[in-house]
Amino acid sequence: MSKSLRLSEKWFRRGLWVVALVFASFLIGLGGTVVGDLPQVEHQRTLDDFIDKAAAEPLRAAVKEAGRAGQQAQRDLAQAELKLQAASQASENARETFANWVATRRATQQPDQDVELIARTKALDGLKARVDAEQQKVDAQRQIALDARQAQEREQQKLGVLERDAQKLMDADYRRVELRVFGYRLALTLPLLAIAGWLFVKKRKGTYWPFVWGFIFFALFAFFVELVPYLPSYGGYVRYIVGIVVTVLVGRYAIVALNRYLARQKLAEAQPDQVRREELSYDTALARLAKSVCPGCERPVDLKNTAIDFCPHCGIGLFDHCRTCDTRKSAFSRFCHGCGTGAAAA
């Protein structure tokens, strides 16, 4: 159809489409803001709102206390291990010195050193006793740390049972909230979609068609972006059912529209040539001819064949001759392109 429009009219139409898109963008922005604020009408509840607080609070306190005890036991264990390491190193060094001294005594065979031998042996026994004492402290600290860790784990398991039960309740409440928010979206979106459908059927070719199409774009965006992704799944049943319903509704409308169109075409093709020509608008006729289809029945016609003056499908006249200059011209032209004579005179 663009080939049949004046140059200024083409640009005006393009500008009006820009108006439609800008109008739709503002509506989409407003709608997105409204829809984005919908969840705020519902109170956001947390896990603490569903857990048994009377049972959970002592367990949480016990877990924290066991955690603190475990941390203190780990710090004490680290100190005890350092002391054990120092005692073991001292004992090892003393044993090495004693071994060297015994080797020297055997080489010199000095019996007067027997007293010193006894003293050194006692000193080694003392160091060994110190190592054993430090080892016992380390073992005791390890036991304390283990007891604290196991106590924390026991209390955490009990708390975990309460939290799992609370999580189930919170999930159920979340699904209810989600359904309510979806209901708000549905209540907001469906009227928009219904209005858009009515505007498409009744007003899309009216004077204010840019605003009509802008609203239609906005309604479609609201449906497919703000509503469809938030459909409850229930294993996919809801989305498939909604898809089937929408497809059936759109398909039914398309089938009814096609049957009506075919009925109108059949009725129009039964009318005389002149009546059919008068019912066709000039721009519509030129747009169809530009697509190499018959303006009357919209079936393909070889318009480049100069032997064809009438549509072979419906019989409407496509070409005639100017009565002034006898030039072959389109039967829908308002003026003869050969001499400029008006169609009424031609």
Coordinates of C-alpha atoms in Angstrom, one line a residue:
M1 CA 0.0 0.0 0.0
S2 CA 3.0 2.3 0.5
K3 CA 3.5 2.7 -3.2
S4 CA 0.0 4.3 -3.6
L5 CA 0.6 6.9 -0.9
R6 CA 1.9 10.4 -1.4
L7 CA 5.5 11.0 -0.1
S8 CA 4.3 13.3 2.7
E9 CA 1.6 10.8 3.6
K10 CA 4.2 8.1 3.9
W11 CA 6.3 10.2 6.3
F12 CA 3.2 11.2 8.3
R13 CA 2.3 7.5 8.7
R14 CA 5.8 6.7 9.8
G15 CA 5.6 9.5 12.3
L16 CA 2.3 8.2 13.6
W17 CA 3.8 4.7 14.1
V18 CA 6.5 6.4 16.1
V19 CA 3.8 8.1 18.2
A20 CA 2.2 4.6 18.7
L21 CA 5.4 3.1 19.8
V22 CA 6.3 6.0 22.2
F23 CA 2.7 5.9 23.6
A24 CA 3.1 2.1 24.1
S25 CA 6.5 2.6 25.8
F26 CA 5.1 5.0 28.3
L27 CA 2.1 2.7 29.0
I28 CA 4.5 -0.2 29.4
G29 CA 6.7 1.8 31.8
L30 CA 3.6 2.8 33.9
G31 CA 2.2 -0.8 33.8
G32 CA 5.6 -2.3 34.8
T33 CA 5.8 0.1 37.8
V34 CA 2.3 -0.8 38.9
V35 CA 2.9 -4.6 38.5
G36 CA 6.3 -4.3 40.2
D37 CA 4.7 -2.8 43.2
L38 CA 2.0 -5.5 43.5
P39 CA 4.0 -7.9 45.7
Q40 CA 4.3 -5.1 48.3
V41 CA 0.6 -5.4 49.1
E42 CA 1.6 -8.8 50.7
H43 CA 3.5 -9.0 54.0
Q44 CA 6.9 -10.7 53.4
R45 CA 7.1 -13.4 56.1
T46 CA 10.3 -15.1 57.2
L47 CA 11.2 -18.5 58.7
D48 CA 10.9 -17.2 62.2
D49 CA 7.2 -16.5 61.6
F50 CA 6.5 -20.3 61.2
I51 CA 9.0 -22.0 63.6
D52 CA 8.0 -23.1 67.1
K53 CA 9.8 -20.4 69.0
A54 CA 9.3 -21.9 72.4
A55 CA 11.3 -25.0 71.3
A56 CA 13.6 -23.2 68.9
E57 CA 15.0 -20.5 71.2
P58 CA 16.6 -22.9 73.8
L59 CA 18.1 -24.9 71.0
R60 CA 19.5 -21.9 69.3
A61 CA 21.0 -20.8 72.6
A62 CA 22.4 -24.3 73.2
V63 CA 23.9 -24.3 69.7
K64 CA 25.6 -20.9 70.3
E65 CA 26.8 -21.9 73.7
A66 CA 28.2 -25.2 72.3
G67 CA 29.9 -23.2 69.5
R68 CA 31.5 -20.9 72.0
A69 CA 32.7 -23.8 74.1
G70 CA 34.0 -25.5 71.1
Q71 CA 36.0 -22.4 70.0
Q72 CA 37.4 -22.0 73.5
A73 CA 38.3 -25.7 73.6
Q74 CA 40.1 -25.3 70.3
R75 CA 42.1 -22.3 71.6
D76 CA 43.0 -24.2 74.7
L77 CA 43.9 -27.3 72.7
A78 CA 46.3 -25.2 70.5
Q79 CA 48.0 -23.9 73.7
A80 CA 48.3 -27.4 75.1
E81 CA 49.7 -28.8 71.9
L82 CA 52.4 -26.0 71.9
K83 CA 53.4 -26.9 75.5
L84 CA 53.5 -30.6 74.5
Q85 CA 55.7 -29.8 71.6
A86 CA 58.0 -27.8 73.8
A87 CA 58.2 -30.6 76.4
S88 CA 58.8 -33.2 73.7
Q89 CA 61.5 -31.1 72.2
A90 CA 63.2 -30.6 75.6
S91 CA 63.0 -34.3 76.3
E92 CA 64.4 -35.2 72.9
N93 CA 67.3 -32.8 73.4
A94 CA 68.1 -34.1 76.9
R95 CA 68.0 -37.7 75.6
E96 CA 70.5 -36.8 72.8
T97 CA 72.8 -35.1 75.3
F98 CA 72.5 -38.0 77.7
A99 CA 73.4 -40.5 74.9
N100 CA 76.5 -38.5 74.0
W101 CA 77.5 -38.3 77.7
V102 CA 77.1 -42.1 78.2
A103 CA 79.2 -42.7 75.1
T104 CA 81.9 -40.5 76.5
R105 CA 81.8 -42.2 79.9
R106 CA 82.2 -45.6 78.4
A107 CA 85.2 -44.4 76.5
T108 CA 86.9 -42.9 79.6
Q109 CA 85.8 -45.7 82.0
Q110 CA 85.5 -43.2 85.0
P111 CA 83.5 -44.9 87.8
D112 CA 83.4 -41.6 89.7
Q113 CA 80.8 -40.4 87.2
D114 CA 78.1 -43.0 88.4
V115 CA 76.5 -40.4 90.6
E116 CA 76.1 -38.0 87.7
L117 CA 74.7 -40.9 85.6
I118 CA 72.0 -41.4 88.2
A119 CA 71.2 -37.7 88.3
R120 CA 71.0 -37.4 84.6
T121 CA 68.7 -40.5 84.4
K122 CA 66.4 -38.9 87.0
A123 CA 66.3 -35.7 85.0
L124 CA 65.3 -37.6 81.8
D125 CA 62.6 -39.4 83.8
G126 CA 61.3 -36.0 84.9
L127 CA 61.3 -34.7 81.4
K128 CA 59.4 -37.9 80.3
A129 CA 56.9 -37.4 83.1
R130 CA 56.4 -33.8 81.9
V131 CA 55.8 -34.9 78.4
D132 CA 53.3 -37.5 79.6
A133 CA 51.5 -34.8 81.7
E134 CA 51.3 -32.4 78.7
Q135 CA 50.1 -35.3 76.5
Q136 CA 47.3 -35.9 79.0
K137 CA 46.3 -32.3 79.0
V138 CA 46.2 -32.3 75.2
D139 CA 44.1 -35.5 75.2
A140 CA 41.8 -33.9 77.7
Q141 CA 41.4 -30.7 75.6
R142 CA 40.7 -32.8 72.5
Q143 CA 38.0 -34.6 74.4
I144 CA 36.5 -31.3 75.5
A145 CA 36.5 -30.0 71.9
L146 CA 35.0 -33.2 70.7
D147 CA 32.2 -33.1 73.3
A148 CA 31.5 -29.5 72.5
R149 CA 31.3 -30.2 68.7
Q150 CA 29.1 -33.3 69.2
A151 CA 26.8 -31.3 71.5
Q152 CA 26.6 -28.5 68.9
E153 CA 25.8 -31.1 66.2
R154 CA 23.1 -32.7 68.4
E155 CA 21.4 -29.4 69.1
Q156 CA 21.7 -28.3 65.5
Q157 CA 20.0 -31.5 64.4
K158 CA 17.1 -30.9 66.7
L159 CA 16.9 -27.3 65.5
G160 CA 17.1 -28.5 61.9
V161 CA 14.0 -30.6 62.4
L162 CA 12.1 -27.6 63.6
E163 CA 13.4 -25.5 60.7
R164 CA 12.4 -28.1 58.1
D165 CA 8.9 -28.1 59.4
A166 CA 8.8 -24.3 59.4
Q167 CA 10.2 -24.3 55.9
K168 CA 7.3 -26.5 54.7
L169 CA 4.8 -24.1 56.2
M170 CA 6.7 -21.1 54.8
D171 CA 6.7 -22.7 51.3
A172 CA 3.0 -23.3 51.5
D173 CA 2.4 -19.7 52.6
Y174 CA 4.7 -18.5 49.8
R175 CA 2.7 -20.4 47.2
R176 CA -0.5 -18.8 48.5
V177 CA 1.0 -15.4 48.4
E178 CA 2.3 -16.1 44.9
L179 CA -1.2 -17.1 43.8
R180 CA -2.7 -14.0 45.3
V181 CA -0.1 -11.8 43.5
F182 CA -0.8 -13.6 40.3
G183 CA -4.5 -13.0 40.8
Y184 CA -3.7 -9.3 41.1
R185 CA -1.8 -9.4 37.9
L186 CA -4.6 -11.3 36.2
A187 CA -7.2 -8.8 37.4
L188 CA -5.1 -6.0 36.0
T189 CA -4.0 -7.7 32.7
L190 CA -7.2 -9.4 31.5
P191 CA -9.3 -6.2 31.2
L192 CA -6.4 -4.5 29.3
L193 CA -6.4 -7.5 27.0
A194 CA -10.1 -7.4 26.5
I195 CA -10.0 -3.7 25.8
A196 CA -7.2 -4.2 23.3
G197 CA -9.1 -6.9 21.5
W198 CA -12.2 -4.6 21.2
L199 CA -10.0 -1.8 19.9
F200 CA -8.3 -4.1 17.4
V201 CA -11.7 -5.2 16.0
K202 CA -13.5 -1.9 16.1
K203 CA -11.0 1.0 16.1
R204 CA -7.7 -0.1 14.6
K205 CA -8.4 1.8 11.3
G206 CA -10.0 4.8 12.9
T207 CA -8.7 8.4 13.1
Y208 CA -6.8 7.8 16.3
W209 CA -5.3 4.5 15.3
P210 CA -1.7 5.3 16.6
F211 CA -3.1 5.4 20.2
V212 CA -5.2 2.3 19.5
W213 CA -2.1 0.4 18.3
G214 CA 0.0 1.8 21.2
F215 CA -2.5 0.5 23.7
I216 CA -2.6 -2.9 21.8
F217 CA 1.2 -3.2 22.0
F218 CA 1.0 -2.3 25.7
A219 CA -1.7 -4.9 26.4
L220 CA 0.2 -7.6 24.6
F221 CA 3.4 -6.8 26.5
A222 CA 1.5 -6.9 29.8
F223 CA 0.1 -10.3 28.9
F224 CA 3.2 -12.0 27.6
V225 CA 5.8 -10.4 29.8
E226 CA 4.0 -9.4 33.0
L227 CA 1.5 -12.3 33.3
V228 CA 2.4 -15.4 31.3
P229 CA 5.9 -15.9 33.0
Y230 CA 4.2 -15.9 36.4
L231 CA 1.5 -18.5 35.6
P232 CA 1.5 -21.1 38.3
S233 CA 3.0 -24.3 36.9
Y234 CA 1.5 -27.2 38.8
G235 CA 3.7 -29.5 36.8
G236 CA 3.1 -27.6 33.6
Y237 CA -0.7 -28.3 33.5
V238 CA -1.8 -24.7 34.0
R239 CA 0.5 -23.3 31.4
Y240 CA -0.4 -25.9 28.8
I241 CA -4.1 -25.4 29.5
V242 CA -3.8 -21.6 29.3
G243 CA -1.9 -22.0 26.0
I244 CA -4.6 -24.3 24.6
V245 CA -7.4 -21.9 25.7
V246 CA -5.6 -18.9 24.2
T247 CA -4.9 -20.8 21.0
V248 CA -8.5 -21.9 20.7
L249 CA -9.8 -18.4 21.2
V250 CA -7.4 -16.8 18.7
G251 CA -8.0 -19.7 16.2
R252 CA -11.7 -19.4 16.5
Y253 CA -11.6 -15.7 15.9
A254 CA -9.3 -16.2 12.9
I255 CA -11.6 -19.0 11.5
V256 CA -14.7 -16.8 11.9
A257 CA -13.0 -13.8 10.4
L258 CA -11.9 -15.9 7.4
N259 CA -15.3 -17.3 6.8
R260 CA -16.8 -13.8 7.0
Y261 CA -14.2 -12.5 4.6
L262 CA -14.9 -15.3 2.1
A263 CA -18.6 -14.7 2.4
R264 CA -18.1 -11.0 1.7
Q265 CA -15.8 -11.8 -1.2
K266 CA -18.3 -14.2 -2.7
L267 CA -21.1 -11.7 -2.3
A268 CA -19.0 -8.9 -3.8
E269 CA -18.0 -11.1 -6.8
A270 CA -21.6 -11.7 -7.6
Q271 CA -22.2 -7.9 -8.0
P272 CA -21.9 -6.0 -11.3
D273 CA -18.4 -4.8 -12.3
Q274 CA -19.2 -1.1 -11.8
V275 CA -20.7 -1.6 -8.3
R276 CA -17.6 -3.6 -7.2
R277 CA -15.3 -0.9 -8.6
E278 CA -17.1 1.8 -6.7
E279 CA -16.9 -0.1 -3.4
L280 CA -13.1 -0.4 -3.7
S281 CA -11.1 2.5 -2.4
Y282 CA -8.5 4.0 -4.7
D283 CA -5.6 3.3 -2.4
T284 CA -6.7 -0.3 -1.7
A285 CA -7.0 -1.0 -5.5
L286 CA -3.5 0.5 -6.2
A287 CA -2.0 -1.4 -3.3
R288 CA -3.4 -4.7 -4.5
L289 CA -2.3 -4.0 -8.1
A290 CA 1.2 -3.3 -6.8
K291 CA 1.2 -6.8 -5.4
S292 CA 0.1 -8.3 -8.8
V293 CA -3.2 -9.4 -7.4
C294 CA -6.7 -8.6 -8.5
P295 CA -8.2 -5.7 -6.5
G296 CA -11.6 -7.5 -6.5
C297 CA -10.8 -11.1 -5.4
E298 CA -7.2 -10.7 -4.4
R299 CA -6.1 -13.7 -6.5
P300 CA -2.8 -13.6 -8.4
V301 CA -3.0 -12.0 -11.9
D302 CA -0.2 -11.6 -14.5
L303 CA -0.6 -7.8 -14.9
K304 CA 2.4 -7.7 -17.3
N305 CA 0.5 -9.7 -19.9
T306 CA -1.0 -7.0 -22.2
A307 CA -3.6 -9.5 -23.4
I308 CA -5.3 -9.6 -19.9
D309 CA -7.8 -6.8 -19.4
F310 CA -10.1 -8.7 -17.0
C311 CA -9.5 -10.8 -14.0
P312 CA -9.7 -14.5 -15.1
H313 CA -11.0 -15.4 -11.6
C314 CA -13.8 -12.9 -10.9
G315 CA -14.2 -11.0 -14.1
I316 CA -13.6 -7.5 -12.8
G317 CA -12.1 -5.1 -15.3
L318 CA -8.4 -4.4 -14.7
F319 CA -7.5 -2.4 -17.8
D320 CA -9.4 -0.2 -20.3
H321 CA -8.6 2.3 -23.0
C322 CA -8.8 6.1 -22.8
R323 CA -11.6 7.4 -24.9
T324 CA -9.5 10.5 -25.8
C325 CA -6.2 9.0 -26.8
D326 CA -7.0 5.3 -26.8
T327 CA -4.1 4.5 -24.4
R328 CA -4.4 1.3 -22.5
K329 CA -4.5 2.2 -18.8
S330 CA -5.5 0.8 -15.4
A331 CA -9.3 0.7 -15.0
F332 CA -8.8 2.0 -11.5
S333 CA -6.7 5.1 -12.4
R334 CA -8.4 8.4 -11.9
F335 CA -6.6 10.0 -14.9
C336 CA -5.1 8.8 -18.1
H337 CA -1.4 8.6 -17.9
G338 CA -1.2 9.3 -21.7
C339 CA -3.2 12.5 -22.0
G340 CA -4.3 13.4 -18.5
T341 CA -7.9 13.1 -19.2
G342 CA -10.1 12.4 -16.1
A343 CA -11.4 8.8 -15.7
A344 CA -15.0 10.0 -16.0
A345 CA -14.4 11.6 -19.3
A346 CA -12.1 8.8 -20.4

